[in-house]
PDB file of C-alpha atoms and ligand atoms in Angstrom:
ATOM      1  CA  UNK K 755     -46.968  17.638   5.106  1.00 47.00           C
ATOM      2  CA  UNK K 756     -44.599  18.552   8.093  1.00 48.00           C
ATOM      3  CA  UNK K 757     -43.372  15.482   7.881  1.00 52.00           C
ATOM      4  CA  UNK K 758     -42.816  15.206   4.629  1.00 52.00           C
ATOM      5  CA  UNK K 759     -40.507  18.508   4.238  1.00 52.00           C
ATOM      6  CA  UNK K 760     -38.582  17.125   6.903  1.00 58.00           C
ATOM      7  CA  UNK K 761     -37.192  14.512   4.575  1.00 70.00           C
ATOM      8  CA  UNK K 762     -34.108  14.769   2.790  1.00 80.00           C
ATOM      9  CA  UNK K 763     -34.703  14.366  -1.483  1.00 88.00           C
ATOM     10  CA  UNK K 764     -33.141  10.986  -2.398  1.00 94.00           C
ATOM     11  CA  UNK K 765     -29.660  11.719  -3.956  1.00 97.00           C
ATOM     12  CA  UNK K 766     -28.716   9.062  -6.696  1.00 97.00           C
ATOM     13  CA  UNK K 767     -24.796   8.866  -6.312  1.00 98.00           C
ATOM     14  CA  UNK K 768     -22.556   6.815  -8.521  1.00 98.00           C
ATOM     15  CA  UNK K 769     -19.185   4.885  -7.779  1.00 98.00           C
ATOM     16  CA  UNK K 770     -16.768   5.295 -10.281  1.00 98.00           C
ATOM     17  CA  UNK K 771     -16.760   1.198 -11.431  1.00 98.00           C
ATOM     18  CA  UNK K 772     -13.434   1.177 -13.862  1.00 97.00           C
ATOM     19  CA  UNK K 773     -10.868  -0.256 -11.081  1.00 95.00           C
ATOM     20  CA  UNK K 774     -10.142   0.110  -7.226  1.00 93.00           C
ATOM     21  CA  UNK K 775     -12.265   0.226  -4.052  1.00 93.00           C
ATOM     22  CA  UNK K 776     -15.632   0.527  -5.666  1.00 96.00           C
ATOM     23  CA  UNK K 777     -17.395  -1.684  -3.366  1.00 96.00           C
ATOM     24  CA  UNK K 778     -15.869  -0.223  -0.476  1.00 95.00           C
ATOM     25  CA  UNK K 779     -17.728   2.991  -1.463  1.00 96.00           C
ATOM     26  CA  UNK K 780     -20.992   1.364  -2.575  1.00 97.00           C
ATOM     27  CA  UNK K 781     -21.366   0.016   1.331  1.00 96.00           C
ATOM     28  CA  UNK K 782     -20.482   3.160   2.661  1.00 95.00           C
ATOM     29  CA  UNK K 783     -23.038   4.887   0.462  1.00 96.00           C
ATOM     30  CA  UNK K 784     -26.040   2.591   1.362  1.00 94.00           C
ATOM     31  CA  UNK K 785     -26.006   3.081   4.728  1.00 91.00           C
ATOM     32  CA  UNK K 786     -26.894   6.340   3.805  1.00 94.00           C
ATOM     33  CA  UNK K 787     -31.086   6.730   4.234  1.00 92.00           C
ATOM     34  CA  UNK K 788     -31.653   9.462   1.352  1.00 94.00           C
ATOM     35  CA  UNK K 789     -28.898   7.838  -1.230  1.00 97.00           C
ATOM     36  CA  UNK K 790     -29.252   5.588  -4.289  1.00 97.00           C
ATOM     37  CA  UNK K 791     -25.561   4.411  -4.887  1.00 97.00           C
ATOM     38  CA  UNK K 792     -24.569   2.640  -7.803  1.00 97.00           C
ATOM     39  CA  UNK K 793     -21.862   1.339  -9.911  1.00 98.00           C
ATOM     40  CA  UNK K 794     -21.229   3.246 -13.177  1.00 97.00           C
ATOM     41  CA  UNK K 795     -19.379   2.979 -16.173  1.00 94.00           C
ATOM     42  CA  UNK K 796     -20.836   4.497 -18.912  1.00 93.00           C
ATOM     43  CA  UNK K 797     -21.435   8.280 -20.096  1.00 95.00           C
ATOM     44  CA  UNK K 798     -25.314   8.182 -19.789  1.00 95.00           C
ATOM     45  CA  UNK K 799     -25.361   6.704 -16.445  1.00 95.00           C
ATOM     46  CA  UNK K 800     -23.288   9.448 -15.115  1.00 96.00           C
ATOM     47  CA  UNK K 801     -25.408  12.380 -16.881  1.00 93.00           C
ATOM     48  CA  UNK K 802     -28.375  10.824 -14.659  1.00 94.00           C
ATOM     49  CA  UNK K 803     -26.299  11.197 -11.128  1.00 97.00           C
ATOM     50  CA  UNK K 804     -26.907  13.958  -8.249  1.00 97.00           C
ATOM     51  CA  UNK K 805     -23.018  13.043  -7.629  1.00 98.00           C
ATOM     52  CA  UNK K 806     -19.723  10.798  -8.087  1.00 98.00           C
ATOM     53  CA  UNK K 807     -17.345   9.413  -6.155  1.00 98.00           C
ATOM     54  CA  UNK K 808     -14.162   8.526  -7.981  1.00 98.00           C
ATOM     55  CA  UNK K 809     -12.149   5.838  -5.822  1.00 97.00           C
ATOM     56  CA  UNK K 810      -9.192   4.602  -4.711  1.00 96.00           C
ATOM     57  CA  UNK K 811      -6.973   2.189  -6.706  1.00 96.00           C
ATOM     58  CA  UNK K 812      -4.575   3.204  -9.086  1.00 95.00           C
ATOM     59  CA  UNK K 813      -4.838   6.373 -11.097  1.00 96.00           C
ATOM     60  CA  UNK K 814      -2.904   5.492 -14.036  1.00 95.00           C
ATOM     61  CA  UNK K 815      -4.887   2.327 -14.615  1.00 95.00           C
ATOM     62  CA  UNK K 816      -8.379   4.577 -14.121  1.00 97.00           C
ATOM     63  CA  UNK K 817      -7.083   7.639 -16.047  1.00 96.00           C
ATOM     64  CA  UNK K 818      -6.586   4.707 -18.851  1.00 95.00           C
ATOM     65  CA  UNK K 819     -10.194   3.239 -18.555  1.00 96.00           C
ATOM     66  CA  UNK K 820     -11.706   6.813 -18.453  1.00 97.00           C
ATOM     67  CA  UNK K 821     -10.133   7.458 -21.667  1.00 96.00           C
ATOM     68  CA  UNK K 822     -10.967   4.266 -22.930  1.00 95.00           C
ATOM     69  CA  UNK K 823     -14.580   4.405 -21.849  1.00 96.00           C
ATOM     70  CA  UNK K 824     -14.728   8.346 -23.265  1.00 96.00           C
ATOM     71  CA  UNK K 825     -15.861   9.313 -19.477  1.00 97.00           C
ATOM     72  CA  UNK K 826     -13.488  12.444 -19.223  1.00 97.00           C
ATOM     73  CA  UNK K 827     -16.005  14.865 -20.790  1.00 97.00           C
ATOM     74  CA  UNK K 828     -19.066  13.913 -18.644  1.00 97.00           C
ATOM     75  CA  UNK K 829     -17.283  13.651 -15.418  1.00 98.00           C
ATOM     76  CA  UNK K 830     -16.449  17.378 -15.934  1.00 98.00           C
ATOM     77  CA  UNK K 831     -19.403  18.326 -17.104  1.00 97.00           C
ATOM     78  CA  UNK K 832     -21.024  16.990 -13.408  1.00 97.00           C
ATOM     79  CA  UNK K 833     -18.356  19.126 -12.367  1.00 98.00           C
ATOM     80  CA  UNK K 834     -19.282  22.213 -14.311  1.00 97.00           C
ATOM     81  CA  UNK K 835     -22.926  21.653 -13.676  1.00 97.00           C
ATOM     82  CA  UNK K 836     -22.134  21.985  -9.624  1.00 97.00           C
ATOM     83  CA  UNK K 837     -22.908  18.242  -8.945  1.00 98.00           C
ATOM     84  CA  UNK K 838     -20.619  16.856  -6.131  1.00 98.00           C
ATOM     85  CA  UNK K 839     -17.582  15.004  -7.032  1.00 98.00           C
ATOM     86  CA  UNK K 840     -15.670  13.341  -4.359  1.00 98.00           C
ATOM     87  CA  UNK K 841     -12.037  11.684  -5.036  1.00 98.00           C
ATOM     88  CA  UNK K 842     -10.323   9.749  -2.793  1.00 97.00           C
ATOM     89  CA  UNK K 843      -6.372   8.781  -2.981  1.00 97.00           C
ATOM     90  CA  UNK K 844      -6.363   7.953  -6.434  1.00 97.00           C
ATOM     91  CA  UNK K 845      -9.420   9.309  -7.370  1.00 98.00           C
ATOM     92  CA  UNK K 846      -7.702  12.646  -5.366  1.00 98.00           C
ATOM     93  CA  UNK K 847      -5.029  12.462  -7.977  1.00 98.00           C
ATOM     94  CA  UNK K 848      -7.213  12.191 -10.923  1.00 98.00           C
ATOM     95  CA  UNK K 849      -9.212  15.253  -9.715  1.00 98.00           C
ATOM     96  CA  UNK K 850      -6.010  17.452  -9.238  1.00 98.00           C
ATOM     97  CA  UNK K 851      -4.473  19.943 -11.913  1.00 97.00           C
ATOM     98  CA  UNK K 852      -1.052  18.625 -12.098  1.00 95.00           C
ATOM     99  CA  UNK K 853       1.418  16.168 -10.603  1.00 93.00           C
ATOM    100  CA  UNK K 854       5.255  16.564  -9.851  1.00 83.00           C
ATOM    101  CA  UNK K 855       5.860  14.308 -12.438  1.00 79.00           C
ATOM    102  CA  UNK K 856       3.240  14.796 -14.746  1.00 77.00           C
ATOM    103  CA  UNK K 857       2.555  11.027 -15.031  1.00 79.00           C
ATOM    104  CA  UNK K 858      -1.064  10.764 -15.027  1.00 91.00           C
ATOM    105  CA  UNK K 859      -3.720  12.376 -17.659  1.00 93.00           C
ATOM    106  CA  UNK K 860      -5.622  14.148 -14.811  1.00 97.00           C
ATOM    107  CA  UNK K 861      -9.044  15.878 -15.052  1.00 97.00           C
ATOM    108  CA  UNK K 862      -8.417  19.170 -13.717  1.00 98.00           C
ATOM    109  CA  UNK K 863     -11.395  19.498 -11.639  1.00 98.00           C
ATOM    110  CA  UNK K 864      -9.502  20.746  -8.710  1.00 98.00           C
ATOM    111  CA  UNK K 865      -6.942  24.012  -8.550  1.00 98.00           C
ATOM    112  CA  UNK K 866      -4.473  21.608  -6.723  1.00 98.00           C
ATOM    113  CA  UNK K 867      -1.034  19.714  -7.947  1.00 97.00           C
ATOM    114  CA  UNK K 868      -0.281  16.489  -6.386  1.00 97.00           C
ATOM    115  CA  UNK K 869       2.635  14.473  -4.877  1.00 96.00           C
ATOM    116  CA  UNK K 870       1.733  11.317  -6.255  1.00 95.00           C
ATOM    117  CA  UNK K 871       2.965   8.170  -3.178  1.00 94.00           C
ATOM    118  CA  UNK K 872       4.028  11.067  -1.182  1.00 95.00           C
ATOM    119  CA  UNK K 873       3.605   9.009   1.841  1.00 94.00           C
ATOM    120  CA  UNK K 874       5.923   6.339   0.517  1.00 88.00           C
ATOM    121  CA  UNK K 875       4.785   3.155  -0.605  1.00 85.00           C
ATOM    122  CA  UNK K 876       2.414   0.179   0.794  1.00 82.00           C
ATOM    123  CA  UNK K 877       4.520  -0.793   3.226  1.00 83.00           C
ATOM    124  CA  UNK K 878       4.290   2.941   4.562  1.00 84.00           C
ATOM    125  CA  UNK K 879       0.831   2.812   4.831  1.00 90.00           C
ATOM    126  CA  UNK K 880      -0.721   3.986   8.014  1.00 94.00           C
ATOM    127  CA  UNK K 881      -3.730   4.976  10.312  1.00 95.00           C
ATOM    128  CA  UNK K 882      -4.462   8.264  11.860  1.00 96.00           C
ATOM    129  CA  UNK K 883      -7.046  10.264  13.103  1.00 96.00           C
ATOM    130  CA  UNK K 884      -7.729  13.860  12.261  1.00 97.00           C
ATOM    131  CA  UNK K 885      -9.899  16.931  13.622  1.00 96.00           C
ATOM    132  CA  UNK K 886     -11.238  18.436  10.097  1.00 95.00           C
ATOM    133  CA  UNK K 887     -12.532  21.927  11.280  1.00 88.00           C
ATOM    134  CA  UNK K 888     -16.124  21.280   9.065  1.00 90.00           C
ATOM    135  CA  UNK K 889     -16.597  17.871   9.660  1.00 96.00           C
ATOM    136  CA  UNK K 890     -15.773  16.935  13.058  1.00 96.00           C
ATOM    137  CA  UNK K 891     -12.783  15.479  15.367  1.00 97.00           C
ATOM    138  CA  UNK K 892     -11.354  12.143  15.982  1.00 97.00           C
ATOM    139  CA  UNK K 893     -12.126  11.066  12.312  1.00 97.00           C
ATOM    140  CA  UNK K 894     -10.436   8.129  11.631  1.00 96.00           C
ATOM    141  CA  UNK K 895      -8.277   7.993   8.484  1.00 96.00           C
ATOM    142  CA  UNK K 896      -6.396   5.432   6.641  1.00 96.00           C
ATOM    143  CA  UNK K 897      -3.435   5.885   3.944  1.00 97.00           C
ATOM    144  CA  UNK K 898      -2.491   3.727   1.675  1.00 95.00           C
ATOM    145  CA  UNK K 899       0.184   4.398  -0.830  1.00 94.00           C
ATOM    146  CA  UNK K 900      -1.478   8.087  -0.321  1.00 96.00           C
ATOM    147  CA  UNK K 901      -0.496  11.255  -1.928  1.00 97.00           C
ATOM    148  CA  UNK K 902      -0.552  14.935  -0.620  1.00 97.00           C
ATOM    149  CA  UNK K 903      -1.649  18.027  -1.828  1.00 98.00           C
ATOM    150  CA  UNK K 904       1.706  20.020  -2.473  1.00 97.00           C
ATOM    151  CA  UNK K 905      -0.205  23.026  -3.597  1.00 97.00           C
ATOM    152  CA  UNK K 906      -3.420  24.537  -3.957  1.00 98.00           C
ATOM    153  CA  UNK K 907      -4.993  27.761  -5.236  1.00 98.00           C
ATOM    154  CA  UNK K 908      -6.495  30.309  -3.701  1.00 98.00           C
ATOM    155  CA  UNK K 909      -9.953  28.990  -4.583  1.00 97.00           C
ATOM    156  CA  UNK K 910      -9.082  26.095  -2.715  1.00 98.00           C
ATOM    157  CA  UNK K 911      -9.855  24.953   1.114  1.00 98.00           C
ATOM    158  CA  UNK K 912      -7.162  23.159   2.860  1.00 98.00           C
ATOM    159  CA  UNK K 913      -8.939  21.057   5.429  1.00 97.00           C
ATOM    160  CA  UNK K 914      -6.931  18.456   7.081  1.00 97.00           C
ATOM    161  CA  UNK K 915      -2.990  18.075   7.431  1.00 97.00           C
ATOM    162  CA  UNK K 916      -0.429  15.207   8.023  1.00 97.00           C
ATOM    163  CA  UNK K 917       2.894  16.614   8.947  1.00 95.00           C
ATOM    164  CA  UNK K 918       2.155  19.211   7.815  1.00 96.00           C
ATOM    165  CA  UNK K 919       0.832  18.121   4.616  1.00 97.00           C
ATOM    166  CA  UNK K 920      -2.430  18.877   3.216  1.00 98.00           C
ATOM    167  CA  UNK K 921      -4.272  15.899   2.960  1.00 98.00           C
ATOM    168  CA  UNK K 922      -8.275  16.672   2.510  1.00 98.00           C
ATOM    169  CA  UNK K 923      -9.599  19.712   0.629  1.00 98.00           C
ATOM    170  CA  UNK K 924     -12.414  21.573  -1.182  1.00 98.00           C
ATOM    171  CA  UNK K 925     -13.495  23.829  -4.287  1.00 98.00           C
ATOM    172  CA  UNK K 926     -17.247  24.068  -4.260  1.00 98.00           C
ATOM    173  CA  UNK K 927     -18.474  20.629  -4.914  1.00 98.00           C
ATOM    174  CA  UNK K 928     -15.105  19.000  -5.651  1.00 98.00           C
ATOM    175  CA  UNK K 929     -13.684  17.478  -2.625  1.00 98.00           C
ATOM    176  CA  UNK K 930     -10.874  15.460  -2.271  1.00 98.00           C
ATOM    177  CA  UNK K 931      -9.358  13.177   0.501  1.00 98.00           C
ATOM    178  CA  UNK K 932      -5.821  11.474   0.243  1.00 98.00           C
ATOM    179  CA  UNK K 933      -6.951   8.639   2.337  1.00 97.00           C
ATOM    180  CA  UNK K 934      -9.620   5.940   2.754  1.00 96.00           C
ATOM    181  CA  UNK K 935     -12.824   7.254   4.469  1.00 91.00           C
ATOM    182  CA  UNK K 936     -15.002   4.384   3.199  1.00 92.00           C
ATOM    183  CA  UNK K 937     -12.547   1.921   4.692  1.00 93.00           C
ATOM    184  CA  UNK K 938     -13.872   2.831   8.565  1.00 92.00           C
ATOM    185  CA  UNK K 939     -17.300   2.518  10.016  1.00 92.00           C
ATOM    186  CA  UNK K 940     -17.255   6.330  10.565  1.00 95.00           C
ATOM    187  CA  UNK K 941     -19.756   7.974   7.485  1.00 94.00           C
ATOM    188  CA  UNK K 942     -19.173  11.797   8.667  1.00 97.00           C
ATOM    189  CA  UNK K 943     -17.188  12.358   5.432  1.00 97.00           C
ATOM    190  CA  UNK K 944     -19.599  10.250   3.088  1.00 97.00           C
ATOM    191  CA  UNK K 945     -22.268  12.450   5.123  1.00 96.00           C
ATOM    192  CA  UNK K 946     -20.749  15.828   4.118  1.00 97.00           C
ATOM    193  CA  UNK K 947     -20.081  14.498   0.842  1.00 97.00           C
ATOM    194  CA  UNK K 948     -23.283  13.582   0.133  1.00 97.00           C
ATOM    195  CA  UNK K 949     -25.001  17.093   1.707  1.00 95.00           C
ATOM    196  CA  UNK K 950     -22.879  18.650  -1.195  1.00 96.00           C
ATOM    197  CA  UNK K 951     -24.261  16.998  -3.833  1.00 96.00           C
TER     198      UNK K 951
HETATM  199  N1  LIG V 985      -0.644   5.707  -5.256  1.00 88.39           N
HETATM  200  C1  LIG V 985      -1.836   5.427  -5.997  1.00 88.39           C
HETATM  201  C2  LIG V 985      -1.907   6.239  -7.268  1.00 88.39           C
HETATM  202  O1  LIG V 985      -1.282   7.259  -7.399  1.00 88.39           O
HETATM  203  C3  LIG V 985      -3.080   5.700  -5.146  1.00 88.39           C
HETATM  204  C4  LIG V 985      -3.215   4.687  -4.042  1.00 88.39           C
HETATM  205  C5  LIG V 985      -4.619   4.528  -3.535  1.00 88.39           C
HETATM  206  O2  LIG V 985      -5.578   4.931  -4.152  1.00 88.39           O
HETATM  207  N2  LIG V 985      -4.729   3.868  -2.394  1.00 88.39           N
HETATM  208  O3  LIG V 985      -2.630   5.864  -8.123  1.00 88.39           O
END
């Protein structure tokens, strides 16, 4: 018996499967012991999930396919229901409130508004490392045609800056990265992800 509250329940966490790194995700989330990842695309699959993680890729072409596939309304009703929701780069933008330019039909998940590209283009792309106060120090971080978080509400925890821009934060169980976790062998994000959902 011991033993057995010792283990953690088995989370069943999807990947966002419309366009972007979704594969990238689903190997970072199976080398998790106590998570069931897999790809989803449809409403019912997602009312079944502990969690979601919406990728990277390109958020207009996503925020088209979730409108297409009528996804917007379940996604935020994981949200409402407290189940954790983690968006990275473009999935970042799609969880935001608002955009400088207003270019992408976002789902308002997240009191933040976005610089979409903010760190230029793909040829600006770069690695970094960054000490996020919850998670740990040294975590390796990769942006690629990345945005920033240009403001937040009070609600909001900024967690991790890049000259001075905010590039990782938290409401509840909404967190949001402007760079590729899943692209290094380091899981300490995934990890804290997954302990919030
Ligand atoms: N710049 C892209 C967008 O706004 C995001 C890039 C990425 O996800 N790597 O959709």
């Amino acid at each position: 018996m011991a033993q057995l509250s010792k283990q953690k329940a088995l989370k069943k966490i999807g990947v966002l499967n419309l366009q972007g790194a979704v594969s990238e995700h689903l190997n970072a989330l199976t080398n998790i012991d106590n998570v069931q990842a897999i790809a989803v695309k449809d409403a019912v699959q997602l009312a079944d999930l502990d969690g979601l993680v919406i990728p990277g890729g390109e958020s207009t072409a996503i925020s088209r396919l979730i409108n297409q596939n009528n996804l917007a309304t379940a996604i935020k009703q994981m949200a409402h229901q407290g189940k954790g929701i983690l968006g990275t780069c473009a999935g970042l933008v799609l969880c935001g409130c608002s955009t400088s330019q207003n270019e992408v039909e976002q789902l308002k998940l997240i009191d933040i508004c976005v610089e979409r590209n903010g760190f230029g283009r793909q040829i600006n792309s770069f690695e970094t490392s960054l000490d996020i106060a919850t998670i740990g120090k040294h975590i390796p971080a990769i942006f690629i045609r990345a945005p920033y978080i240009a403001k937040a509400g009070d609600q909001v925890k900024q967690l991790a800056f890049v000259n001075g821009h905010c590039v990782m934060a938290q409401q509840d169980n909404i967190l949001v990265c402007s760079f590729h976790s899943e692209l290094s062998d380091d899981n300490r994000i995934i990890n804290y992800f997954v302990d919030l959902c």
